XYZ file of N, CA and C in Angstrom:
327
model
N 130.314 78.156 157.425
C 129.235 78.999 157.872
C 129.573 80.357 157.765
N 128.833 81.284 157.056
C 129.221 82.769 157.015
C 127.942 83.382 157.660
N 128.169 84.104 158.676
C 127.071 84.822 159.328
C 126.717 86.108 158.887
N 125.619 86.559 158.704
C 125.250 87.888 158.105
C 125.991 88.941 158.974
N 126.541 89.972 158.330
C 127.159 91.250 159.026
C 126.595 92.364 158.354
N 126.552 93.526 158.973
C 125.868 94.900 158.424
C 126.877 95.970 158.745
N 126.588 97.001 158.127
C 127.296 98.236 158.351
C 128.737 98.038 158.242
N 129.132 97.696 157.140
C 130.559 97.564 156.734
C 131.368 96.350 157.333
N 130.579 95.351 157.571
C 131.185 94.121 158.058
C 131.191 94.039 159.581
N 130.732 94.898 160.293
C 130.802 94.745 161.748
C 129.553 94.100 162.120
N 129.840 92.992 163.051
C 128.727 92.098 163.400
C 127.750 92.797 164.638
N 127.124 93.807 164.043
C 126.196 94.456 165.063
C 125.107 93.554 165.727
N 124.561 92.658 164.971
C 123.603 91.817 165.527
C 124.010 90.981 166.627
N 125.199 90.419 166.513
C 125.880 89.392 167.462
C 126.143 90.274 168.843
N 126.732 91.438 168.623
C 127.104 92.369 169.633
C 125.723 92.705 170.412
N 124.706 93.172 169.627
C 123.363 93.428 170.527
C 122.922 92.219 171.352
N 122.920 91.215 170.755
C 122.380 89.873 171.394
C 123.217 89.492 172.577
N 124.568 89.731 172.538
C 125.371 89.505 173.709
C 125.269 90.600 174.679
N 125.070 91.736 174.406
C 125.018 92.856 175.338
C 123.622 92.709 176.042
N 122.426 92.482 175.238
C 121.327 92.420 176.002
C 121.200 91.134 176.959
N 121.785 89.999 176.497
C 121.871 88.720 177.218
C 122.644 89.080 178.554
N 123.763 89.847 178.339
C 124.621 90.025 179.636
C 123.823 90.960 180.670
N 122.935 91.956 180.094
C 122.221 92.782 180.853
C 121.277 91.796 181.689
N 120.503 90.906 180.897
C 119.473 90.113 181.489
C 120.053 89.168 182.639
N 121.117 88.680 182.300
C 121.941 87.687 183.385
C 122.124 88.487 184.557
N 122.889 89.745 184.500
C 123.099 90.525 185.578
C 121.737 90.888 186.417
N 120.652 91.269 185.794
C 119.548 91.559 186.437
C 118.956 90.412 187.111
N 118.755 89.213 186.544
C 118.318 88.034 186.964
C 119.135 87.624 188.263
N 120.509 87.583 188.002
C 121.416 87.128 189.084
C 121.081 88.089 190.464
N 121.025 89.264 190.054
C 120.825 90.134 191.256
C 119.389 90.044 191.877
N 118.488 89.778 191.035
C 117.097 89.624 191.618
C 116.989 88.243 192.472
N 117.802 87.373 192.114
C 117.579 85.821 192.742
C 118.551 85.577 193.467
N 119.585 86.475 193.820
C 120.789 86.228 194.610
C 120.276 86.086 196.066
N 121.429 86.028 196.983
C 121.025 85.868 198.369
C 120.362 87.137 198.960
N 120.593 88.250 198.346
C 119.938 89.665 198.809
C 118.846 90.088 197.882
N 118.463 89.206 196.890
C 117.392 89.465 196.040
C 116.091 89.247 196.581
N 115.053 89.815 195.636
C 113.591 89.842 196.185
C 112.922 88.615 195.690
N 113.482 87.914 194.857
C 112.946 86.629 194.203
C 113.642 85.403 194.720
N 112.805 84.568 195.314
C 113.482 83.262 195.803
C 113.114 82.330 194.892
N 114.252 81.738 194.268
C 114.130 80.706 193.263
C 115.036 79.652 193.591
N 114.578 78.362 193.337
C 115.416 77.156 193.551
C 116.671 77.260 192.832
N 117.728 77.010 193.509
C 119.119 77.101 192.935
C 119.217 76.458 191.510
N 118.653 75.314 191.303
C 118.670 74.657 190.060
C 117.922 75.449 188.969
N 116.870 76.093 189.349
C 116.271 76.910 188.422
C 116.926 78.160 188.090
N 117.617 78.625 189.172
C 118.471 79.890 188.800
C 119.454 79.556 187.809
N 120.166 78.400 188.270
C 121.296 78.138 187.293
C 120.902 77.641 185.706
N 119.603 76.948 185.773
C 119.153 76.887 184.273
C 118.868 78.159 183.657
N 118.146 79.103 184.319
C 117.970 80.369 183.564
C 119.193 81.026 183.176
N 120.107 81.153 184.101
C 121.339 82.011 183.787
C 122.249 81.288 182.871
N 122.300 79.918 182.867
C 123.277 79.276 182.008
C 122.456 78.673 180.884
N 121.426 78.157 180.995
C 120.604 77.548 179.940
C 119.872 78.575 179.054
N 118.984 79.247 179.560
C 118.220 80.399 178.875
C 119.123 81.522 178.432
N 119.895 82.069 179.244
C 120.833 83.227 178.989
C 121.928 82.767 178.118
N 122.357 81.770 178.380
C 123.619 81.256 177.654
C 123.097 80.791 176.318
N 122.000 80.406 176.148
C 121.296 80.060 174.858
C 120.988 81.079 173.871
N 120.479 82.162 174.567
C 120.211 83.370 173.946
C 121.482 84.138 173.543
N 122.501 84.154 174.191
C 123.780 84.832 173.774
C 124.459 84.052 172.799
N 125.273 84.581 172.083
C 125.933 83.833 170.989
C 127.363 83.772 170.925
N 128.049 83.329 172.028
C 129.563 83.352 171.846
C 130.016 82.468 170.722
N 129.525 81.437 170.347
C 129.789 80.732 169.132
C 129.829 81.631 168.057
N 128.778 82.352 167.771
C 128.885 83.401 166.845
C 129.879 84.211 166.860
N 130.292 84.830 167.930
C 131.232 85.787 168.270
C 132.548 85.087 167.729
N 132.744 84.003 168.245
C 133.886 83.171 167.988
C 134.235 83.206 166.425
N 133.313 82.618 165.814
C 133.603 82.439 164.169
C 133.766 83.866 163.631
N 132.927 84.884 163.974
C 133.266 86.187 163.424
C 134.819 86.779 163.808
N 135.139 86.461 164.917
C 136.621 86.812 165.257
C 137.403 85.988 164.314
N 137.298 84.740 164.143
C 138.164 83.926 163.332
C 138.041 84.406 161.872
N 136.977 84.754 161.385
C 136.947 85.353 159.931
C 137.717 86.763 159.781
N 137.623 87.477 160.936
C 138.318 88.736 160.712
C 139.868 88.395 160.687
N 140.322 87.531 161.582
C 141.902 87.143 161.574
C 142.239 86.487 160.324
N 141.312 85.481 159.752
C 141.534 84.809 158.662
C 141.772 85.806 157.394
N 140.783 86.695 157.318
C 140.796 87.752 156.307
C 141.856 88.761 156.502
N 142.627 88.647 157.574
C 143.936 89.582 157.721
C 143.425 90.915 158.438
N 142.235 91.072 158.799
C 141.679 92.075 159.386
C 141.851 92.318 160.874
N 143.112 92.340 161.229
C 143.361 92.223 162.743
C 142.938 93.418 163.546
N 142.969 94.612 162.834
C 142.403 95.806 163.472
C 140.953 95.745 163.854
N 140.227 95.238 162.823
C 138.772 95.009 163.080
C 138.468 93.979 164.187
N 139.393 92.888 164.240
C 139.174 91.887 165.134
C 139.489 92.542 166.523
N 140.600 93.345 166.765
C 140.874 93.806 167.982
C 139.767 94.967 168.418
N 139.176 95.601 167.655
C 138.132 96.613 167.800
C 136.984 95.934 168.247
N 136.692 94.583 167.594
C 135.343 93.893 168.001
C 135.493 93.233 169.322
N 136.744 92.776 169.612
C 136.999 92.039 170.805
C 137.039 93.090 172.012
N 137.537 94.299 171.917
C 137.510 95.203 172.880
C 135.982 95.609 173.093
N 135.654 96.156 172.041
C 134.062 96.588 172.179
C 133.176 95.554 172.793
N 133.405 94.399 172.369
C 132.453 93.285 172.850
C 132.669 92.927 174.327
N 133.957 92.795 174.798
C 134.137 92.545 176.268
C 133.742 93.693 177.111
N 134.204 94.894 176.675
C 133.711 96.039 177.418
C 132.163 96.359 177.586
N 131.381 96.153 176.527
C 130.086 96.339 176.418
C 129.372 95.107 177.373
N 130.091 93.988 177.121
C 129.272 92.902 177.919
C 129.342 93.129 179.526
N 130.634 93.487 179.830
C 130.667 93.757 181.375
C 130.015 95.031 181.760
N 129.808 96.020 181.017
C 128.943 97.100 181.549
C 127.701 96.715 181.491
N 127.247 95.878 180.480
C 125.823 95.520 180.447
C 125.420 94.637 181.784
N 126.239 93.768 182.169
C 126.051 92.778 183.253
C 125.998 93.747 184.702
N 126.825 94.703 184.621
C 127.013 95.563 185.781
C 125.697 96.373 185.765
N 125.152 96.977 184.742
C 124.061 97.627 184.608
C 122.770 96.829 185.094
N 122.832 95.595 184.585
C 121.653 94.678 185.110
C 121.731 94.538 186.491
N 122.945 94.366 187.018
C 123.029 94.345 188.578
C 122.644 95.397 189.375
N 122.900 96.614 188.767
C 122.545 97.788 189.456
C 121.103 97.988 189.400
N 120.449 97.563 188.187
C 119.055 97.717 188.167
C 118.232 96.810 189.110
N 118.854 95.569 189.392
C 118.383 94.551 190.252
C 118.543 95.085 191.767
N 119.702 95.622 192.011
C 119.699 96.274 193.361
C 118.871 97.322 193.733
N 118.455 98.155 192.770
C 117.549 99.166 192.923
C 116.041 98.586 193.090
N 115.818 97.608 192.275
C 114.597 96.964 192.405
C 114.368 96.219 193.717
N 115.504 95.531 194.149
C 115.481 94.986 195.477
C 115.465 95.988 196.649
N 116.022 97.242 196.497
C 115.873 98.247 197.502
C 114.652 98.922 197.710
N 113.976 99.005 196.636
C 112.740 99.914 196.491
C 111.487 98.776 196.564
N 111.630 97.720 196.492
C 110.538 96.735 196.615
C 109.687 96.628 195.304
N 110.460 96.885 194.150
C 109.942 96.756 192.888
C 109.566 95.386 192.542
N 108.852 95.179 191.382
C 108.342 93.967 190.746
C 107.039 93.665 191.378
């Protein structure tokens, strides 16, 4: 299976989906956590975070893209993709959490 890539072979669509999914999971976790404004059954919370957000994000696509870079001998591109991915995922989940905290403190939603 070969996934479509754009802009010189860099898998921007997969990166976009994983970053936005990370933001959403950070936001939802913050809004529904112990200090959150939304009271959600723990099973529903787990389903949304792992089922819906996990289904939306594409770790499997990321994995196959990384494998293709390595198999093609493009270790530099693999290292860049790995670094950019992990950093942007962590920043996105952190920003989602910050947004949730602000909404929780301001009485938003």
